[in-house]
XYZ file of C-alpha atoms in Angstrom:
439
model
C -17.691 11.442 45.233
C -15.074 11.473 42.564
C -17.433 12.884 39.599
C -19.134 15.793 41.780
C -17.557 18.952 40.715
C -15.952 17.917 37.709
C -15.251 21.166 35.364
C -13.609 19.091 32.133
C -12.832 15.885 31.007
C -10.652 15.218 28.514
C -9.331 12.677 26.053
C -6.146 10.297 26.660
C -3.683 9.228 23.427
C -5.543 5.834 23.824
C -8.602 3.619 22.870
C -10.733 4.846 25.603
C -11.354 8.645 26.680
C -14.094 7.733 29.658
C -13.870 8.655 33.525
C -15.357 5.378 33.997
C -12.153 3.488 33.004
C -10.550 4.246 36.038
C -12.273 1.608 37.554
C -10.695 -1.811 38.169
C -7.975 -2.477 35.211
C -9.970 -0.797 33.237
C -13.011 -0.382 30.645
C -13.574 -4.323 29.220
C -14.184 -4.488 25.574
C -16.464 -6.830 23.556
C -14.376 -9.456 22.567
C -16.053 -10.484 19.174
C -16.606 -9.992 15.631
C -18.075 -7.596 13.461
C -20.377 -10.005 12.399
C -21.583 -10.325 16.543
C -21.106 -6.685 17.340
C -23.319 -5.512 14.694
C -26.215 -8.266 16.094
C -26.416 -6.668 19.283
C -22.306 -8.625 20.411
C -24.206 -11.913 21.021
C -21.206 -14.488 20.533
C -21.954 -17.742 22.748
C -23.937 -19.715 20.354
C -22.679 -18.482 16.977
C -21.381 -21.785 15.073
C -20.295 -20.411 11.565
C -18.144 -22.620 8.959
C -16.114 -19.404 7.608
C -16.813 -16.429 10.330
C -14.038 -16.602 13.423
C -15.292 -16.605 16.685
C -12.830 -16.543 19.306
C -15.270 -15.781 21.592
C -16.444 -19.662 22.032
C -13.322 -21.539 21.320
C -15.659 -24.956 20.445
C -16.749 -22.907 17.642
C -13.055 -23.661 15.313
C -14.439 -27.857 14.892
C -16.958 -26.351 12.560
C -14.373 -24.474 10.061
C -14.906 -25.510 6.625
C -11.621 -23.234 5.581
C -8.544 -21.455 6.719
C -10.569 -18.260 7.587
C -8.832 -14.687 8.081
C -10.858 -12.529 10.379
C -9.581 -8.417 10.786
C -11.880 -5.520 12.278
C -11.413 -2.212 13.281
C -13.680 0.500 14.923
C -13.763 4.321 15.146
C -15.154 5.649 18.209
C -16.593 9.324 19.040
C -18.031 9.641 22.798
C -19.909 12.168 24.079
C -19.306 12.865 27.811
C -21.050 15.345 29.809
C -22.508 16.223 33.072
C -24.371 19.447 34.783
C -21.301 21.502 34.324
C -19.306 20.889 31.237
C -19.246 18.212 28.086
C -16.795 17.231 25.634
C -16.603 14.904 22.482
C -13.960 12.572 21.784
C -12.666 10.348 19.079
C -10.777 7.216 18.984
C -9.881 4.436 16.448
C -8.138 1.171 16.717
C -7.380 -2.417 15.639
C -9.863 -4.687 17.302
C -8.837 -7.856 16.696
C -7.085 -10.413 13.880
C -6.997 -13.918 13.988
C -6.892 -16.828 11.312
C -8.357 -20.377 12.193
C -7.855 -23.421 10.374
C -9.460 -26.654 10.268
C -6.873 -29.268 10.768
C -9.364 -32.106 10.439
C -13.028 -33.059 10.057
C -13.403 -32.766 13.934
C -10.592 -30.105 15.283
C -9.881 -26.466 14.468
C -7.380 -24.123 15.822
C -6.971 -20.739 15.596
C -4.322 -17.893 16.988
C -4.376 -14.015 16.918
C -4.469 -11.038 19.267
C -7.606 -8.393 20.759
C -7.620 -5.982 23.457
C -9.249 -7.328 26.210
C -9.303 -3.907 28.438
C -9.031 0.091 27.614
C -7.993 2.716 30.084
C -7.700 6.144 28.873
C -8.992 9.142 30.586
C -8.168 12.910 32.055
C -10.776 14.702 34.924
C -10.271 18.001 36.556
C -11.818 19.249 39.750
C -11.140 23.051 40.952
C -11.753 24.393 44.002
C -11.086 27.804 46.048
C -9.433 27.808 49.522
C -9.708 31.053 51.279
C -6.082 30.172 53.030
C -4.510 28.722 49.888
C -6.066 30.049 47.247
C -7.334 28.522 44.123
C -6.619 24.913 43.170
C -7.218 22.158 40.556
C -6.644 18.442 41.458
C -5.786 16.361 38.125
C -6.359 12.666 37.237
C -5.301 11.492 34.383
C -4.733 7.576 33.179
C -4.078 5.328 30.111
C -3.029 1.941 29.001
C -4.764 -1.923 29.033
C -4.139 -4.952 28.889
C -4.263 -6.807 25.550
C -4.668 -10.758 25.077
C -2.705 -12.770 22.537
C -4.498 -16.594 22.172
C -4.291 -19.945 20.995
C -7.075 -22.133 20.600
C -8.548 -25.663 19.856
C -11.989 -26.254 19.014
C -12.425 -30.676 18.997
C -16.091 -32.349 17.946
C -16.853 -35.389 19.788
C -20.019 -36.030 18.471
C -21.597 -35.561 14.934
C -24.649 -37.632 12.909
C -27.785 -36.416 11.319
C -29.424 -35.055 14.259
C -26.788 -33.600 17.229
C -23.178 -32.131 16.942
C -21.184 -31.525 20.340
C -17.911 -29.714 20.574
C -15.582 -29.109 23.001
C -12.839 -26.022 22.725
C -10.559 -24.187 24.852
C -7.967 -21.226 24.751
C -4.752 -20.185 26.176
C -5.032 -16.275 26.332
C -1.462 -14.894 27.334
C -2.690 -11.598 28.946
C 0.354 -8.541 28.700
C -0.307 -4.673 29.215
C 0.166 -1.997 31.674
C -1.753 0.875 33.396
C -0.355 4.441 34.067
C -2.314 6.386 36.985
C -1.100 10.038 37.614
C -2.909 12.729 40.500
C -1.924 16.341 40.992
C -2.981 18.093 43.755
C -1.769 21.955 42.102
C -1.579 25.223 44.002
C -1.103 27.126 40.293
C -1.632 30.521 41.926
C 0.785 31.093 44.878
C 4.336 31.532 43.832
C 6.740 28.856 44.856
C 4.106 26.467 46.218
C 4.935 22.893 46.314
C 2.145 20.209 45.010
C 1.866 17.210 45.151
C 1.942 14.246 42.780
C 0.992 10.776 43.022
C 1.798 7.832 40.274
C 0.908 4.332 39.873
C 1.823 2.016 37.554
C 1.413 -1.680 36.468
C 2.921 -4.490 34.006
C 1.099 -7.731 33.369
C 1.687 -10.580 31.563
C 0.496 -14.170 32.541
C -1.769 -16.332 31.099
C -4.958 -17.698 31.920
C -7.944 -20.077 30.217
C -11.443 -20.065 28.408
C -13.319 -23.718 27.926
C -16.158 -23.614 25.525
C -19.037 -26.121 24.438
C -21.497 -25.858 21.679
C -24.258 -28.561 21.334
C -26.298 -28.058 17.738
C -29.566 -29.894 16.612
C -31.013 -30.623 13.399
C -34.279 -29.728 14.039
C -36.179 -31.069 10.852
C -34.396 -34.434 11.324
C -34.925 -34.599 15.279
C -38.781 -34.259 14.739
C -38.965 -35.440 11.429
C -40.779 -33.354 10.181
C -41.094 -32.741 6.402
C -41.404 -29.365 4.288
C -39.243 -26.672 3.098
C -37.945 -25.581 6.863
C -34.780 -26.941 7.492
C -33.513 -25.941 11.104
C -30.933 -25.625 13.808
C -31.242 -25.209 17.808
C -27.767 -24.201 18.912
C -26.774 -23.635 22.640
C -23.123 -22.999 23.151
C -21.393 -21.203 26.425
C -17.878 -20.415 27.819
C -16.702 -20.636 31.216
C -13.387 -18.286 31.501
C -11.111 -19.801 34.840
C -10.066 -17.218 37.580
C -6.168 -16.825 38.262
C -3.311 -15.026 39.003
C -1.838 -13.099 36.844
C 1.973 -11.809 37.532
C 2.218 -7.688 38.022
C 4.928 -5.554 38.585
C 3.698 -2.216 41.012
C 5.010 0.970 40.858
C 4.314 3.768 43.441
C 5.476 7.174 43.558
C 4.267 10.055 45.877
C 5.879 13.485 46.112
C 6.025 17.393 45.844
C 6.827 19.425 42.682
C 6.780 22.822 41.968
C 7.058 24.625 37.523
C 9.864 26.125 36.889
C 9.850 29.298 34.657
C 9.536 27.254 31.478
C 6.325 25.174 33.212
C 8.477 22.092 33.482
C 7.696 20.265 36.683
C 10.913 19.846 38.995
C 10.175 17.185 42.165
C 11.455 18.692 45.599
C 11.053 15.569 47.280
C 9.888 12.325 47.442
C 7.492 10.830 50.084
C 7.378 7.580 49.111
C 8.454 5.151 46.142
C 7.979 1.465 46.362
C 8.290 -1.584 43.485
C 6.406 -5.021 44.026
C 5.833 -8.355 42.330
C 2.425 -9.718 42.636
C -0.564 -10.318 41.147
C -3.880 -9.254 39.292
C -6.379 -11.437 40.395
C -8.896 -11.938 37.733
C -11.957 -13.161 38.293
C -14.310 -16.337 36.475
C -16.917 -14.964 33.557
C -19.360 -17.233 31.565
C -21.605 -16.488 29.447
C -24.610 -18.736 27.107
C -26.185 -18.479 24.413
C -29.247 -19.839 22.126
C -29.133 -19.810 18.544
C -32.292 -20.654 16.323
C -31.118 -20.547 12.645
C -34.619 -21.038 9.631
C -33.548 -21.729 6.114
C -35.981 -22.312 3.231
C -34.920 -24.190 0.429
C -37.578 -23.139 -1.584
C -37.258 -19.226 -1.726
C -33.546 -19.775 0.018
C -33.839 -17.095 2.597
C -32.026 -18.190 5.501
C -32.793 -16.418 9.250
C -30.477 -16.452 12.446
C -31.674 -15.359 15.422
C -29.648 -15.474 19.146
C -29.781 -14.648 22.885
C -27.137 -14.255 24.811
C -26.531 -14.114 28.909
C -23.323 -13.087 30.317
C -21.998 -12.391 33.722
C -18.223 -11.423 35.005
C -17.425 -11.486 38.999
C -15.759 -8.013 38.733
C -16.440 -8.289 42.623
C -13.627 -10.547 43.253
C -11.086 -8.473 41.569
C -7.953 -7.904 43.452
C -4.990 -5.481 42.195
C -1.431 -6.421 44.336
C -4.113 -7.981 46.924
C -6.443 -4.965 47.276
C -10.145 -5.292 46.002
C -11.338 -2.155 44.183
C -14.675 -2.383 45.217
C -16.545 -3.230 42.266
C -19.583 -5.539 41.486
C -20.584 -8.041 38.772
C -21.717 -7.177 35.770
C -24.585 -8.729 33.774
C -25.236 -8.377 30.397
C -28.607 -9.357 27.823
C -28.159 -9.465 23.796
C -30.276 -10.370 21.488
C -30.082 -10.553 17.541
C -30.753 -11.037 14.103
C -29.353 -12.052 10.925
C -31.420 -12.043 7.861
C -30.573 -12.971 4.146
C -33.165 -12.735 1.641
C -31.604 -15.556 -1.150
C -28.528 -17.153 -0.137
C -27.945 -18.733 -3.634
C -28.613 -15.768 -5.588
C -26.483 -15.103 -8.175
C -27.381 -12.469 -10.009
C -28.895 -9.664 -7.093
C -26.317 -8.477 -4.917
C -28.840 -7.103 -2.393
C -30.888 -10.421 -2.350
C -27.441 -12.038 -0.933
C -26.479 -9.556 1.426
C -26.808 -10.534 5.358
C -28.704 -7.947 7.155
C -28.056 -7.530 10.850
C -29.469 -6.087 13.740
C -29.783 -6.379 17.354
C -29.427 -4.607 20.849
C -28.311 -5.439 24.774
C -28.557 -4.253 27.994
C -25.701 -4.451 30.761
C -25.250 -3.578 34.389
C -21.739 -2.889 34.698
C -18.901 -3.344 37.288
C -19.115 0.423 38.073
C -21.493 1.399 41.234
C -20.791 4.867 42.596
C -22.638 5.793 45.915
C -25.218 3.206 45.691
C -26.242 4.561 41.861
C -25.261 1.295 39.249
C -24.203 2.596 36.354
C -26.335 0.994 33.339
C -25.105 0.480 30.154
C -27.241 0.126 26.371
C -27.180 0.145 22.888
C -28.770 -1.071 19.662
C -26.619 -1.759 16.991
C -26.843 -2.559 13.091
C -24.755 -3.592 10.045
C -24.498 -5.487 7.060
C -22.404 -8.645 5.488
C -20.898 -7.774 1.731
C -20.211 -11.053 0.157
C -16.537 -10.579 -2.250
C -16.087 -14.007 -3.608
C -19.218 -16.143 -4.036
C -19.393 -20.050 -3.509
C -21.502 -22.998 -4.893
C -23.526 -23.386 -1.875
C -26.212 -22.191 0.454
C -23.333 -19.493 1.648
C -23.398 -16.415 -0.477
C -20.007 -16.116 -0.375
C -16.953 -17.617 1.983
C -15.872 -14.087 2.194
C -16.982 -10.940 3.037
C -16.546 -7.256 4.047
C -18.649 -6.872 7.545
C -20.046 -3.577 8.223
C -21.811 -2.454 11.666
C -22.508 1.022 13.776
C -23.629 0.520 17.509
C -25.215 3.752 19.444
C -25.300 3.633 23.063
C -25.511 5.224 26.703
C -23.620 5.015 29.862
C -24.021 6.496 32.864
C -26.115 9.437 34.088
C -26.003 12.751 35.095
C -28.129 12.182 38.560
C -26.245 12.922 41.569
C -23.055 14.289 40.301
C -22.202 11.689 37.645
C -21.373 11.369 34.310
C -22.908 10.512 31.250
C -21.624 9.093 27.905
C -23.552 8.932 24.550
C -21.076 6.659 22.598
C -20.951 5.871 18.802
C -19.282 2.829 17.093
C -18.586 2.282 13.558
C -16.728 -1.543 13.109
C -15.714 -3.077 9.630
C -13.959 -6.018 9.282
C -12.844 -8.528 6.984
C -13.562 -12.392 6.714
C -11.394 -14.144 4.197
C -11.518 -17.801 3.675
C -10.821 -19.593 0.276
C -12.840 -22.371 -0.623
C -12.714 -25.141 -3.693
C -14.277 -22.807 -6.000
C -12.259 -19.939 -5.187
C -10.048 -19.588 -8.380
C -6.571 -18.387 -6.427
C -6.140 -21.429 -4.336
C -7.425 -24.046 -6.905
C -4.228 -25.788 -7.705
C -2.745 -24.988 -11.188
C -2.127 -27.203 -13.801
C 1.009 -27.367 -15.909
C 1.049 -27.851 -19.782
């Protein structure tokens, strides 16, 4: 078992700093929005007229504006097991897009997000009575990044349903650097040994995406102040190939006298063109959104199902060994008067929201479980004459979680994430992109 005697793990120059990245290409990130990661990452069924969500590409029919979207997080992990721990901190960009309604029925958008993180550093000692004493070294780092383009078409709109219809092109690109060293640090002049493996990717692959909405009120006719919206959306993301260059490297080494390795030999180098094969992923989701047009507080509630066939992946046609992954959200979005105009709290969104999530990683028959509860909040900057608060706003959200576990051997993390982002989309009462009269 890889984790069993571990004696430190350290952090890599890269978004991740977990042993569990190793795995597969590496550790997948949530590919959403502040807005979503702050209500638990629920995504699927999240229909907004000026929040991005690349996540469900059917989502871009509904822009109402050329919307901005930006976010970044800052990351500290805590990693530990029986023997040792150590915290580590990471920050990054985690995504930028800007989508624009072209017409009354089709959006498109186009921007960049990670889409995996691999980033770690694990030593194991041991004492040979023949040999002496000796560390083995793993360390890794890299991903693989996704650059899209998107269309987001409604087929079907009246007072009562809304269907759209939305795919991306995601051109995946990134590499992975793997390096073990077997070291024999304390006999003079002993060779070790050093293995290396590295991959480039770029290809491209597809998401489709549907999101059906109802008018509730008008469906069952009801009357009152209650006006609401059923939502289920869903993405289906295609399997494929994806073109890899493979680099292996195995040979012996010994330091020098100013600890600079110098390679004696080598045992074996080889360079190959294949393939990553990634597997399908979908993922639904039901949205429920209340808003009262009396006291004009407006609710948003979601649930969210998502499953990726990790089991299927395939690296230069050899299958790692993983298994799906499954993952429940849930959350909420709460505003207490979305046409407030004098108290700033009163227009604030207020978000929280949680999930659970077997992941791809199962070590000696022991799954390794991932969960978390997150929360955050929506600033409004520029507000609008409508039931929206504001077409833009500064998003705020912290998420606290736990991998793993220290049974058997293993490791676990307690992770922290702090995301902010920006949402920018002028609208007709914005003052800057009014057009200007000349005198």
């Amino acid at each position: 078992m890889l984790f069993l005697g571990v004696t430190s793990v350290t952090a890599q120059n890269n978004i991740s700093s977990s042993p569990y990245s190793l795995f597969g290409i590496g550790d997948p990130l949530e590919l959403n929005n502040t807005m979503g990661l702050s209500m638990g990452d629920v995504k699927y069924a999240m229909d907004r007229p000026f929040y991005l969500n690349t996540a469900n590409p059917a989502s871009y029919a509904s822009l109402k504006a050329a919307t901005f979207s930006v976010g970044a997080m800052l990351n500290r992990t805590r990693t530990f097991n029986e023997v040792t721990s150590q915290d580590n901190d990471n920050g990054t960009l985690r995504y930028f897009g800007l989508g624009i309604p072209v017409s009354k029925k089709i959006g498109i958008s186009l921007g960049a997000k990670p889409y995996t993180t691999f980033g770690y550093g694990i030593q194991l000692e041991s004492v040979d009575q023949a040999q002496g004493e000796m560390y083995t070294r793993y360390e890794g780092q890299g991903g693989m990044n996704i650059a899209y383009g998107g269309l987001g078409y409604e087929i079907v709109s009246d007072s009562v349903q809304k269907l759209s219809l939305g795919i991306n092109a995601n051109y995946y690109f990134g590499n992975k650097e793997q390096l073990a060293i077997n070291n024999l640090e304390t006999i003079p002049g002993a060779l070790n040994a050093a293995f290396i493996d590295n991959y480039v990717t770029g290809d491209f692959a597809f998401d489709l995406g549907f999101i059906y909405r109802l008018n509730m009120k008008n469906l069952l006719k009801t009357k009152g102040d209650l006006e609401t919206s059923l939502t289920f959306g869903g993405t289906y993301s295609l399997a494929n190939h994806l073109k890899t260059k493979f680099d292996s490297f195995a040979g012996s080494f010994y330091y020098n006298g100013a600890r600079l390795i110098v390679v004696t030999d080598t045992l074996r180098f080889s360079q190959d063109t294949s393939s990553i094969y990634l597997p399908e992923k979908y993922g639904f989701g039901v949205n429920y959104e209340i808003f009262n047009t009396r006291t004009k507080d407006m609710w948003i509630i979601e649930a969210d199902y998502e499953h990726y066939g990790w089991s299927n992946l395939e690296l230069n046609g050899v299958n790692p060994e993983l298994t799906d992954s499954e993952k429940f959200s849930l959350g909420l979005q709460f505003v207490p008067n979305a046409n407030s105009n004098r108290d700033f709290f009163k227009i604030m969104r207020y978000r929280v929201g949680g999930n659970y999530k077997t992941t791809r990683i199962n070590i000696s028959g022991e799954p390794i479980k991932d969960y978390s509860a997150s929360m955050g909040f929506g600033i409004p900057l520029v507000r609008s004459k409508s039931i929206y608060p504001s077409s833009s706003t500064i998003d705020l959200g912290v998420t606290v979680g736990n991998r793993g576990t220290v049974d058997g051997g293993l490791i676990r993390e307690q992770y922290t994430n702090i995301y902010i982002g920006l949402s920018f989309s002028p609208t007709y009462w914005d003052r800057w992109f009014q057009k200007r009269k000349i005198n």
